[in-house]
Coordinates of C-alpha atoms and ligand atoms in Angstrom, one line a residue:
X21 CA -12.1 4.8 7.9
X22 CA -13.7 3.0 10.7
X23 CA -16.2 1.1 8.2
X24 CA -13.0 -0.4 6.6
X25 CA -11.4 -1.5 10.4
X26 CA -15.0 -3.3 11.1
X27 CA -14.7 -5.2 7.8
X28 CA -11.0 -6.3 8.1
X29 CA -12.3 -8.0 11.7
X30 CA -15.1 -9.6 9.9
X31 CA -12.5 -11.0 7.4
X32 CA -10.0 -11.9 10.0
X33 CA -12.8 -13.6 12.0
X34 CA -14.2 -15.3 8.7
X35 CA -10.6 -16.7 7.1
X36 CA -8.7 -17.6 10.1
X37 CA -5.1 -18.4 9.3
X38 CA -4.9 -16.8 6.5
X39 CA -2.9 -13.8 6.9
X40 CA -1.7 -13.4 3.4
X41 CA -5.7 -13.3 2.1
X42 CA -6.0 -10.9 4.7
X43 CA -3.6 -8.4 3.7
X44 CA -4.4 -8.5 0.0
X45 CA -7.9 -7.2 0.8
X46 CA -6.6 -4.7 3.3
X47 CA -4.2 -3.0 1.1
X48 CA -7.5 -2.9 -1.3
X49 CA -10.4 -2.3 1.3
X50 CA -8.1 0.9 2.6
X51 CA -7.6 2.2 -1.4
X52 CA -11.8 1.9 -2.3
X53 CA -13.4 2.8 0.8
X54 CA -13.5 6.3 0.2
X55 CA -14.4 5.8 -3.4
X56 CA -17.1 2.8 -2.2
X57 CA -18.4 6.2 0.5
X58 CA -19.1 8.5 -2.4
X59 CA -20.7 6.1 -4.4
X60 CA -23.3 4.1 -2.1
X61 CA -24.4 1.6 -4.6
X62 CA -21.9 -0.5 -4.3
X63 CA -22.2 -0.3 -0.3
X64 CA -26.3 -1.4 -1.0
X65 CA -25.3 -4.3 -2.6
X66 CA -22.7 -5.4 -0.3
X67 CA -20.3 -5.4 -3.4
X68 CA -16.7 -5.9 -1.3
X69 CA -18.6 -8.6 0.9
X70 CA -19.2 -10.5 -2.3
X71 CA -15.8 -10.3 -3.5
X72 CA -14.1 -11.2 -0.6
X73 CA -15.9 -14.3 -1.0
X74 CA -14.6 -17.0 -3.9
X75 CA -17.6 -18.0 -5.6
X76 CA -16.4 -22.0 -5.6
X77 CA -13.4 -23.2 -3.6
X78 CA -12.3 -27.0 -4.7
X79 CA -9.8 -28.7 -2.8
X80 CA -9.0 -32.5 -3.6
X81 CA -6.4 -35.6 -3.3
X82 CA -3.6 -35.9 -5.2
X83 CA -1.7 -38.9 -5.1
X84 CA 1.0 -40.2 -7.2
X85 CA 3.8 -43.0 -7.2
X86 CA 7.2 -41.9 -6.9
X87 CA 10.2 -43.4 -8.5
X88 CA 10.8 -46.0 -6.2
X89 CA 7.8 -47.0 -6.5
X90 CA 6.1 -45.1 -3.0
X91 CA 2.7 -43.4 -2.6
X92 CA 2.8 -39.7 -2.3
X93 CA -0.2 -37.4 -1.4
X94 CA -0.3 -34.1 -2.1
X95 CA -3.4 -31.5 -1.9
X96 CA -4.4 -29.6 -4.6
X97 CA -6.6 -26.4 -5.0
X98 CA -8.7 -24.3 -7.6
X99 CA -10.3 -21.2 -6.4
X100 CA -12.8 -19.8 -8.8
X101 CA -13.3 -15.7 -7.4
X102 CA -15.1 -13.9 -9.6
X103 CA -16.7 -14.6 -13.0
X104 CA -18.5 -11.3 -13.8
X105 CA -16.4 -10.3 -16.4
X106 CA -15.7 -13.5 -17.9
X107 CA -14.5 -16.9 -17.5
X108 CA -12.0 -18.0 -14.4
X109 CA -8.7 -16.9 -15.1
X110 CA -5.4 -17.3 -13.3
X111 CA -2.1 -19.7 -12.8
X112 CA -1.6 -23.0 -10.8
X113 CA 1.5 -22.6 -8.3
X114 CA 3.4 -26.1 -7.3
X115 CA 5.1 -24.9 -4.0
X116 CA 5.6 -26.6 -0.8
X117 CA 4.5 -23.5 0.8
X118 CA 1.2 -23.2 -1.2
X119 CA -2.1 -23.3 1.2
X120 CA -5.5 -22.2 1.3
X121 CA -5.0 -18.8 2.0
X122 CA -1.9 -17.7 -0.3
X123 CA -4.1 -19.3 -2.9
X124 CA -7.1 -16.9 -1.8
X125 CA -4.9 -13.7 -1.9
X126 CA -3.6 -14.5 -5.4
X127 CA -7.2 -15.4 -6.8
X128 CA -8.5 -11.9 -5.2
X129 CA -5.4 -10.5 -6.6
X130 CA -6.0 -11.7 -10.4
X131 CA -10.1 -10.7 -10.1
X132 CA -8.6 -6.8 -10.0
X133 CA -5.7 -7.4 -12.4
X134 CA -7.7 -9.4 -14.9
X135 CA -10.1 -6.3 -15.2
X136 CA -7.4 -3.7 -15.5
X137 CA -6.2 -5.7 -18.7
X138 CA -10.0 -4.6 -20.2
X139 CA -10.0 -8.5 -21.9
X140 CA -13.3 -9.8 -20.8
X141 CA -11.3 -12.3 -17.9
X142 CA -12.3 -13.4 -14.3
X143 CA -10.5 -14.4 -11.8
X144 CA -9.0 -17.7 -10.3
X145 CA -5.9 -19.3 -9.0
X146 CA -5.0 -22.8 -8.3
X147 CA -2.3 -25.2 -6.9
X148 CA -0.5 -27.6 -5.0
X149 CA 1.5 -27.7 -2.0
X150 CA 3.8 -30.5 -4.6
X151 CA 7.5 -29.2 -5.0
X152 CA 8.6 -30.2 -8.5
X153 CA 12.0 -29.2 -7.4
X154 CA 14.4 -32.5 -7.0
X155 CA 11.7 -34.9 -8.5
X156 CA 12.5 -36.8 -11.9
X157 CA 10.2 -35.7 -15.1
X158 CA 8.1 -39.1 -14.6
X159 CA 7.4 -37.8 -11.0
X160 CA 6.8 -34.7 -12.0
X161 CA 4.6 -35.9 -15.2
X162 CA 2.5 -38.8 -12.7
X163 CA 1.9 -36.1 -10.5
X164 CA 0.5 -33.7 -12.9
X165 CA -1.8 -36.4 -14.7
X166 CA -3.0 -37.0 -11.1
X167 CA -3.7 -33.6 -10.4
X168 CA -5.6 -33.2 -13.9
X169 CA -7.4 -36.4 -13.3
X170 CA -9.9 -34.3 -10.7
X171 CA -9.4 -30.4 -11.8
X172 CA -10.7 -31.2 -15.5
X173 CA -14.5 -31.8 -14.3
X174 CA -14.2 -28.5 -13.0
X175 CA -12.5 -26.6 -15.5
X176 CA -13.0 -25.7 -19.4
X177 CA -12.3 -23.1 -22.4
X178 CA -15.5 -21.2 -21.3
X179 CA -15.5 -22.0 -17.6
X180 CA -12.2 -21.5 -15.8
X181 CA -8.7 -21.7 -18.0
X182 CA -5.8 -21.9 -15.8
X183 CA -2.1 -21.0 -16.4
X184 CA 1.8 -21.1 -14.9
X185 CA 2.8 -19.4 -12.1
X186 CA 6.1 -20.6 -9.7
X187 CA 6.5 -24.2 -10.2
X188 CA 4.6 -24.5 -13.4
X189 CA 6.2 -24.3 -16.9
X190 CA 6.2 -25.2 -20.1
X191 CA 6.9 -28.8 -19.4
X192 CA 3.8 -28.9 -16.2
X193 CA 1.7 -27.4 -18.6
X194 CA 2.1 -29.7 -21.2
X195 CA 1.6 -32.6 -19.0
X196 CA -1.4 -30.7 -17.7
X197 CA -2.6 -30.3 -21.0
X198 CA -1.9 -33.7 -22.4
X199 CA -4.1 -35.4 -19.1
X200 CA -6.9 -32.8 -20.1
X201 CA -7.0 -33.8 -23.7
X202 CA -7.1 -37.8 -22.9
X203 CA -10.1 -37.1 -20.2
X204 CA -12.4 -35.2 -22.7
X205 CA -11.4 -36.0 -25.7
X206 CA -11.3 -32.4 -27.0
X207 CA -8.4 -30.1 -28.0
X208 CA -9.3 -26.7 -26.5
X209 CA -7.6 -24.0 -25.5
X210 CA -8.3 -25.1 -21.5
X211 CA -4.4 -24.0 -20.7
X212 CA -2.7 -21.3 -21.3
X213 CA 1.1 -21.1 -21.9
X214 CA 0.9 -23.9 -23.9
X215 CA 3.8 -25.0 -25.9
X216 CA 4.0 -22.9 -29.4
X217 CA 3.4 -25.7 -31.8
X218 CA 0.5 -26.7 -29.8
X219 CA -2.0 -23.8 -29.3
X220 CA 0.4 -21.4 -27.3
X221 CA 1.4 -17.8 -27.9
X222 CA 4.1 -16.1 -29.2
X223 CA 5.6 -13.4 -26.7
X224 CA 3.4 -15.8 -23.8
X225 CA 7.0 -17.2 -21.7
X226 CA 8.0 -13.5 -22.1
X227 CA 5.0 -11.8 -21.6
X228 CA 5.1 -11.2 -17.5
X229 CA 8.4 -9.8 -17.6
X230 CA 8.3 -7.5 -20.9
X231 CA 5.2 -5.8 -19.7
X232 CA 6.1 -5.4 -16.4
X233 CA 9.5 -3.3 -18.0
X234 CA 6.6 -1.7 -20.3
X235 CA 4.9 -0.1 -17.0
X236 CA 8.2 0.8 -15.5
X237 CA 8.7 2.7 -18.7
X238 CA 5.4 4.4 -18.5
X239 CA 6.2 5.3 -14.6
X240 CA 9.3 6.7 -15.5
X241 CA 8.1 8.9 -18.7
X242 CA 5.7 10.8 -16.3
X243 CA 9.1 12.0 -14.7
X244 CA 11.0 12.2 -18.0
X245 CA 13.1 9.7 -17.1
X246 CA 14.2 6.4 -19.1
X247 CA 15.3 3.0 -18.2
X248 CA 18.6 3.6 -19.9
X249 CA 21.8 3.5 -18.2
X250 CA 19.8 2.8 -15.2
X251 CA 20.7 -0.1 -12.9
X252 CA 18.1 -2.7 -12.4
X253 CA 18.2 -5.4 -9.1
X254 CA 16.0 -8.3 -10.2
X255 CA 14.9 -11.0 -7.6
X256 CA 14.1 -14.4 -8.6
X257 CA 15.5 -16.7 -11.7
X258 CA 12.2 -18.2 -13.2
X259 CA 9.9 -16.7 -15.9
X260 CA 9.1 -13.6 -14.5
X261 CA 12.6 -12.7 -13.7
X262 CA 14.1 -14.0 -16.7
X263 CA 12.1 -11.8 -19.0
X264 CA 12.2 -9.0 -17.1
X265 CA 16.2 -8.4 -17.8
X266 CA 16.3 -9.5 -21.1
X267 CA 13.9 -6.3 -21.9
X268 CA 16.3 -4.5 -19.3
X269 CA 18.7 -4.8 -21.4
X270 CA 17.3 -4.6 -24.5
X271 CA 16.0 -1.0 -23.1
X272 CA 19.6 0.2 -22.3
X273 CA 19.2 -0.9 -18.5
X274 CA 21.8 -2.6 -16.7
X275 CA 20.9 -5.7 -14.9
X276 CA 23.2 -6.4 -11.7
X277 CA 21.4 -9.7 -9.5
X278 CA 19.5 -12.7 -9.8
X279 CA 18.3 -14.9 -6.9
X280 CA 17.0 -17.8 -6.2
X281 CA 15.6 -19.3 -2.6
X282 CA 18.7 -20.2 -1.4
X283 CA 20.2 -16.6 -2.1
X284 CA 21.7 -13.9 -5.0
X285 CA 24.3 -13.3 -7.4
X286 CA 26.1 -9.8 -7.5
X287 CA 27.7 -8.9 -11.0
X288 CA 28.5 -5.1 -11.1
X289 CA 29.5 -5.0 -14.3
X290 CA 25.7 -6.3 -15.4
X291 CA 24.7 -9.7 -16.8
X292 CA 25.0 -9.6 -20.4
X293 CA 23.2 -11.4 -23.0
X294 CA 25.6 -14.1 -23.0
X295 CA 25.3 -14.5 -19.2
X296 CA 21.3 -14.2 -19.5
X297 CA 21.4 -17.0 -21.7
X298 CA 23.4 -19.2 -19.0
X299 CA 20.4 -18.1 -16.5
X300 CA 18.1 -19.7 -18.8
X301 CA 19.7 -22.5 -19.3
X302 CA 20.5 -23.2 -15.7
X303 CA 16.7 -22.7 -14.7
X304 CA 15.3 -23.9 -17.7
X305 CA 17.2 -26.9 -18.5
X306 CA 19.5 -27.7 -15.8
X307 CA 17.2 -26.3 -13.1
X308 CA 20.4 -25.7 -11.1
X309 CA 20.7 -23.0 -8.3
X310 CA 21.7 -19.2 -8.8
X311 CA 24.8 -19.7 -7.2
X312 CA 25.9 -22.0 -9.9
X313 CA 26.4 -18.3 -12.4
X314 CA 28.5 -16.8 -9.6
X315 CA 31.1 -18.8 -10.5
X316 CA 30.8 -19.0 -14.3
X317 CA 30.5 -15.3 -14.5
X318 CA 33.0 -14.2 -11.4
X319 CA 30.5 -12.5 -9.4
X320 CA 29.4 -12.3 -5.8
X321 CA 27.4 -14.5 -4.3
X322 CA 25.5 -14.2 -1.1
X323 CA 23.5 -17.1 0.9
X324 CA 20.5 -16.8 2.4
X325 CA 19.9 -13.5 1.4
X326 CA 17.9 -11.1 -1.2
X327 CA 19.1 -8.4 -3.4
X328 CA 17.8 -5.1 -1.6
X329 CA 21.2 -3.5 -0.5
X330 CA 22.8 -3.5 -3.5
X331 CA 22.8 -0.1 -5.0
X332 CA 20.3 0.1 -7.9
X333 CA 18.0 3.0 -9.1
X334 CA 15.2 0.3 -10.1
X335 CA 14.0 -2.8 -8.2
X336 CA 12.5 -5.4 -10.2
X337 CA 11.0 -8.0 -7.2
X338 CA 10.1 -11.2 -9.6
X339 CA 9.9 -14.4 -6.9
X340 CA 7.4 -14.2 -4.1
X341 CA 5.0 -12.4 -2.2
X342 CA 6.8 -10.4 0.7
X343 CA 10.2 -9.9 0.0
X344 CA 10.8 -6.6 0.7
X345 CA 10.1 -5.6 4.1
X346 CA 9.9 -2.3 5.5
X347 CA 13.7 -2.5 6.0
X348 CA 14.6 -3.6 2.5
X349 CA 12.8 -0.8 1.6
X350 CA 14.9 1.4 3.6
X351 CA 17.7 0.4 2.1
X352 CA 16.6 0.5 -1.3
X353 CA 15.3 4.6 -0.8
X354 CA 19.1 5.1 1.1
X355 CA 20.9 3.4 -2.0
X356 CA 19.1 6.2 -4.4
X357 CA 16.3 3.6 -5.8
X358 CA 13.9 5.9 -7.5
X359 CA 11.5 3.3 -8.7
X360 CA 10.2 -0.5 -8.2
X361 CA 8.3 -1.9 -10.7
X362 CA 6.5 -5.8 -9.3
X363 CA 6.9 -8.9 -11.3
X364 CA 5.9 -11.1 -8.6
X365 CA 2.4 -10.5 -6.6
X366 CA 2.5 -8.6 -3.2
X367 CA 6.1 -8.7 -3.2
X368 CA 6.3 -6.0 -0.3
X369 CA 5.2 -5.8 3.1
X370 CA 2.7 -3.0 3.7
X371 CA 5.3 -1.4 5.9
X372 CA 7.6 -1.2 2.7
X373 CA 5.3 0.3 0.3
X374 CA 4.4 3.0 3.0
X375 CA 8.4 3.4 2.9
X376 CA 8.6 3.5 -0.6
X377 CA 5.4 6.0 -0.8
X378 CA 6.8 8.6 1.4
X379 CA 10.1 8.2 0.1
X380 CA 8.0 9.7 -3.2
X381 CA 9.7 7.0 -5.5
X382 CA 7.5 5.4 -8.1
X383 CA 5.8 2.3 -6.9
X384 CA 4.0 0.2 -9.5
X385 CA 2.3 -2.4 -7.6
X386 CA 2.0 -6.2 -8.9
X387 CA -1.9 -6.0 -9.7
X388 CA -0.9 -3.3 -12.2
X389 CA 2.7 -4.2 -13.2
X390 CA 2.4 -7.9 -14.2
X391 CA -0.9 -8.0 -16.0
X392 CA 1.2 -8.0 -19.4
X393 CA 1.2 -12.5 -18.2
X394 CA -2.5 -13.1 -18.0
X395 CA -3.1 -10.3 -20.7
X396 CA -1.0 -12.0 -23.4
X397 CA -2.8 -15.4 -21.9
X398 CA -6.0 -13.6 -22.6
X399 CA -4.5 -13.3 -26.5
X400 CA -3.8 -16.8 -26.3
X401 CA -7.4 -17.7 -25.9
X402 CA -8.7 -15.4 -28.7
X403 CA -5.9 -17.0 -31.0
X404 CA -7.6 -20.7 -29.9
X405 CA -11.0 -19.5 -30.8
X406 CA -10.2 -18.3 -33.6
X407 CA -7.9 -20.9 -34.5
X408 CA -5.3 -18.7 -35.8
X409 CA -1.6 -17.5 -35.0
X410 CA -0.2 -13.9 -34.6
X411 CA 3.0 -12.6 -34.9
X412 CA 5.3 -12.0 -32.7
X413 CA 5.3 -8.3 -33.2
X414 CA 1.7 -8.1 -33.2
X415 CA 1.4 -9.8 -29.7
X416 CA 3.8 -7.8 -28.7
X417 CA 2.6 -4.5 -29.9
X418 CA -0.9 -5.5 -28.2
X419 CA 0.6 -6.0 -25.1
X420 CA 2.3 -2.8 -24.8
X421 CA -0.6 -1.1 -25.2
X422 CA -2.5 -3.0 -23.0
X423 CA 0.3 -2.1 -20.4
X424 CA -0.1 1.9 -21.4
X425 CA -3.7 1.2 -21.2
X426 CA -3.3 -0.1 -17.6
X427 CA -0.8 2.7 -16.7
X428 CA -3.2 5.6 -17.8
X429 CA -5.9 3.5 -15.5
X430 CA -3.7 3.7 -12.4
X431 CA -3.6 8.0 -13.1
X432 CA -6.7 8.3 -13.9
X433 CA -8.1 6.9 -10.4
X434 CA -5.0 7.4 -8.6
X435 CA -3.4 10.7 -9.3
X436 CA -3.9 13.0 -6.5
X437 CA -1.6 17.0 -6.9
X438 CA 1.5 16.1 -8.8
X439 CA 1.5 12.5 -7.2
X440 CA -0.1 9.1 -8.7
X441 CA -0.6 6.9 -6.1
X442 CA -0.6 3.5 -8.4
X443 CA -2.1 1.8 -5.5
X444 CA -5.2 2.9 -5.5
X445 CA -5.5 4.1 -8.9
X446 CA -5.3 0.3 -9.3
X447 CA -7.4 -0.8 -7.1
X448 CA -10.0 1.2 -7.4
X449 CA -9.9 1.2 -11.5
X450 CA -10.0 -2.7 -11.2
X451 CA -12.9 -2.9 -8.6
X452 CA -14.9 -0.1 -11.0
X453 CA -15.3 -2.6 -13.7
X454 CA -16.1 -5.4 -11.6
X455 CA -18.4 -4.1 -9.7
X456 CA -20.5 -2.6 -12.1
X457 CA -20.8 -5.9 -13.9
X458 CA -21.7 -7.7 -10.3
X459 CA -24.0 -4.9 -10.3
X460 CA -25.6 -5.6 -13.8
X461 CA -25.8 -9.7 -13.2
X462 CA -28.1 -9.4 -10.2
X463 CA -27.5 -11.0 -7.1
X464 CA -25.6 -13.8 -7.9
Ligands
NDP2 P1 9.1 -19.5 -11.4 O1 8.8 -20.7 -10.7 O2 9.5 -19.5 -12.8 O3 10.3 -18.7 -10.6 C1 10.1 -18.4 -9.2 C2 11.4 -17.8 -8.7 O4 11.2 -17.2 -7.4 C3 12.5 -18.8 -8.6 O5 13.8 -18.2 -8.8 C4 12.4 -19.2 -7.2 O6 13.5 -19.8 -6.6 C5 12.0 -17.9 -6.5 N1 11.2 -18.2 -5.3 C6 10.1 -18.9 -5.2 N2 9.6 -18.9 -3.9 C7 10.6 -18.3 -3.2 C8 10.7 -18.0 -1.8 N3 9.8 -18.4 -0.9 N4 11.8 -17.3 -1.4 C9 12.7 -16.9 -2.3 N5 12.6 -17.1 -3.7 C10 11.6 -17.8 -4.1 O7 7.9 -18.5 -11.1 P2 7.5 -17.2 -11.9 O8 8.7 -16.5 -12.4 O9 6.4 -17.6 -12.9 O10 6.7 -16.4 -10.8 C11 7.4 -15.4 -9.9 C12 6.4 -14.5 -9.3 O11 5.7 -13.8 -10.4 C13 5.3 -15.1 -8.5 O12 5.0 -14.2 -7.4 C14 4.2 -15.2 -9.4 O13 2.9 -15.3 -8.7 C15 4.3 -13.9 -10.2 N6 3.7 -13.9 -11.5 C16 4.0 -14.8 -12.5 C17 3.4 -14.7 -13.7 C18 3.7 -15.6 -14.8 O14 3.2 -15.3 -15.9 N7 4.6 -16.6 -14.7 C19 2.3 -13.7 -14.0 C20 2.1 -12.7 -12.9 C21 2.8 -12.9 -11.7 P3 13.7 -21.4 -6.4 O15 14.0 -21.9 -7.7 O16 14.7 -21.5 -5.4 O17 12.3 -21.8 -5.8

């Protein structure tokens, strides 16, 4: 493995400052090497120095009166990563943390997860460091129309179509959209997650979470297990979250915390329908804090803290990269966890999925686990283009089996004796496709 040291301190040396970029293509440089040795074509053409390079990187001004009538600049961001299998795909995050180099990791992240979907998508991810949280719907409208007003030269139905991811919902999206359509004058399907009487999917706000329960299910089938009866720790309270318990408990599962930034609920008893629905109004409407529910539901609340020591036999990590750390982890094996299944991207630490990985519990990482968002984006864009709407069961069916499709992916490249290592059987079965394409295209 001392090819795969040398490149990391090229990369490090390269993209200074950016640790999070620098840990995605670890964790996939150490899952292809070996594959990369015993195929040397891809080593010829200098493949993985390629794709560790975004093919366009656009960073602009974005400044936008507040209420009160001040200036406000924020800094916005597309990075276009790879277009060999198709056009850019990937969300736009408004967070204050957002940078250059969490915005690298996540476009990397979606070049690899984009192939495993097999929809003809490449990879992308945008932003702003803006925090929508506390501003007024003009503030957050002014600001989105002044974002627009430089990312729609650069972005198109054929050329790069962005999408949600934290910060950006239904009602940034439609703002997005709106700028977009007064710019060019053309209604094309440039967004996805669009509202549903405008070009959107059905099954689209729930697609993230529902497939990522899908591959738990598939996880848990190849130990003859089932979600049902089982009890599920969710983190986050946005979309991925959200969705992710109500197929919980649509599947039997019991769902027992939510969190938010600021810190999680604890309901033993598990959130029922009823309470789910509070969650989405709280977020949705209200966009409240978590610890609002703890009292309408007479649970436990705890500040500053996330959901890993509560005994569960499934973790469902569904806010932000890193939040489990080696000793989450720990705690989560000791409690009897037998599975985590990520609705968030690179939601644990390297040191935690080594501790989940020797523990022998099933680990589905987020490349592979929440595809079922961008995949039921990709069946968005076919519904633009061909201008027509399916059902919600048809969506729905398609994206289940594009999640089985993924899951028999991550065996296929990743099974090694009696255990599948969905780590690299997802890295390595989304760099295959990739490759070979880069391949085919030349040097470009
Ligand atoms: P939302 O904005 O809807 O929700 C994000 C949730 O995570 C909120 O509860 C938020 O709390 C919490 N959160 C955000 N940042 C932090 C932080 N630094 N520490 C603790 N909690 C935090 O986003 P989504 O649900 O869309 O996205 C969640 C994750 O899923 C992200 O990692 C995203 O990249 C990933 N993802 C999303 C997809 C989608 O389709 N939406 C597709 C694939 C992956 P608060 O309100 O306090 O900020």
């Amino acid at each position: 493995m001392a090819s795969a040291k040398k490149f990391m301190e090229r990369i490090i040396a390269k993209n200074p400052g950016e640790p999070e970029f620098h840990q995605a293509v670890k964790e996939v440089i150490t899952s292809i090497m070996p594959f990369i040795e015993k195929n040397p074509k891809y080593e010829k053409a200098k493949i993985i120095e390629r794709m560790t390079e975004p093919e366009r990187v656009i960073m602009f001004r974005v400044p936008w009166l507040d209420d009160k009538g001040e200036v406000r600049v924020n800094r916005g961001f597309r990075i276009e990563m790879n277009s060999a299998l198709g056009p850019y795909k990937g969300g736009l995050r408004f967070h204050p943390t957002v940078n250059l180099g969490i915005l690298k990791f996540l476009a990397f992240e979606q070049v690899f997860k984009n192939s495993l979907t097999t929809l003809p998508m490449g990879g992308g991810k945008g932003g702003s460091d803006f925090d929508p949280k506390g501003k007024s719907d003009n503030e957050v409208m002014r600001f989105c129309q002044s974002f627009m007003s430089e990312l729609f030269r650069h972005i198109g139905p054929d050329t790069d179509i962005p999408a949600g991811d934290i910060g950006v919902g239904d009602r940034e999206i439609g703002f997005l959209f709106g700028q977009y359509k007064r710019l060019r004058n053309e209604f094309t399907g440039v967004l996805t997650g669009k509202g549903l009487n405008w070009g959107g999917s059905l099954i689209r706000p729930e697609a993230t979470g529902y497939g990522c329960v899908y591959f738990m299910q598939e996880m848990l089938k190849t130990r003859g297990e089932s979600l049902k009866g089982r009890v599920c720790a969710i983190s986050g309270s946005g979309n991925v979250a959200q969705y992710t318990a109500e197929k919980v408990i649509q599947q039997g599962g019991k769902v027992v915390t939510f969190s938010d930034s600021n810190g999680f609920i604890y309901d033993e008893d598990g959130i029922d329908g009823k309470e789910l629905a509070c969650v989405l109004e709280l977020k949705n409407v209200k966009r409240g804090r978590i610890k609002e529910c703890a009292k309408m539901f007479d649970c436990k609340y705890y500040e500053n803290k996330r959901p890993w020591n509560v005994k569960c036999d499934i973790a469902f990590p569904g806010a932000t990269q890193n939040e489990i750390t080696e000793d989450d982890a720990k705690a989560l094996v000791k409690n009897g966890c037998i599975a985590v299944g990520e609705g968030a991207n690179i939601p644990t630490t390297p040191e935690g999925i080594k501790v989940s990985q020797d523990a022998n519990i099933l680990y589905g990482p987020g490349k592979a686990a929440n595809a079922g968002g961008v995949a039921t984006s990709g069946l968005e864009m076919s519904q633009n283009s061909l201008r027509l709407s399916w059902s919600r069961e048809e969506v729905d069916k398609k994206l289940r089996d594009i999640m089985i499709a993924i899951h028999e992916q991550c065996v296929k490249y990743g099974k090694k004796g009696n255990y599948i290592n969905y780590v690299n059987g997802a890295n390595i079965g989304g760099f295959v496709k990739v490759a070979d394409a880069m391949l085919d295209q030349g040097l470009v």
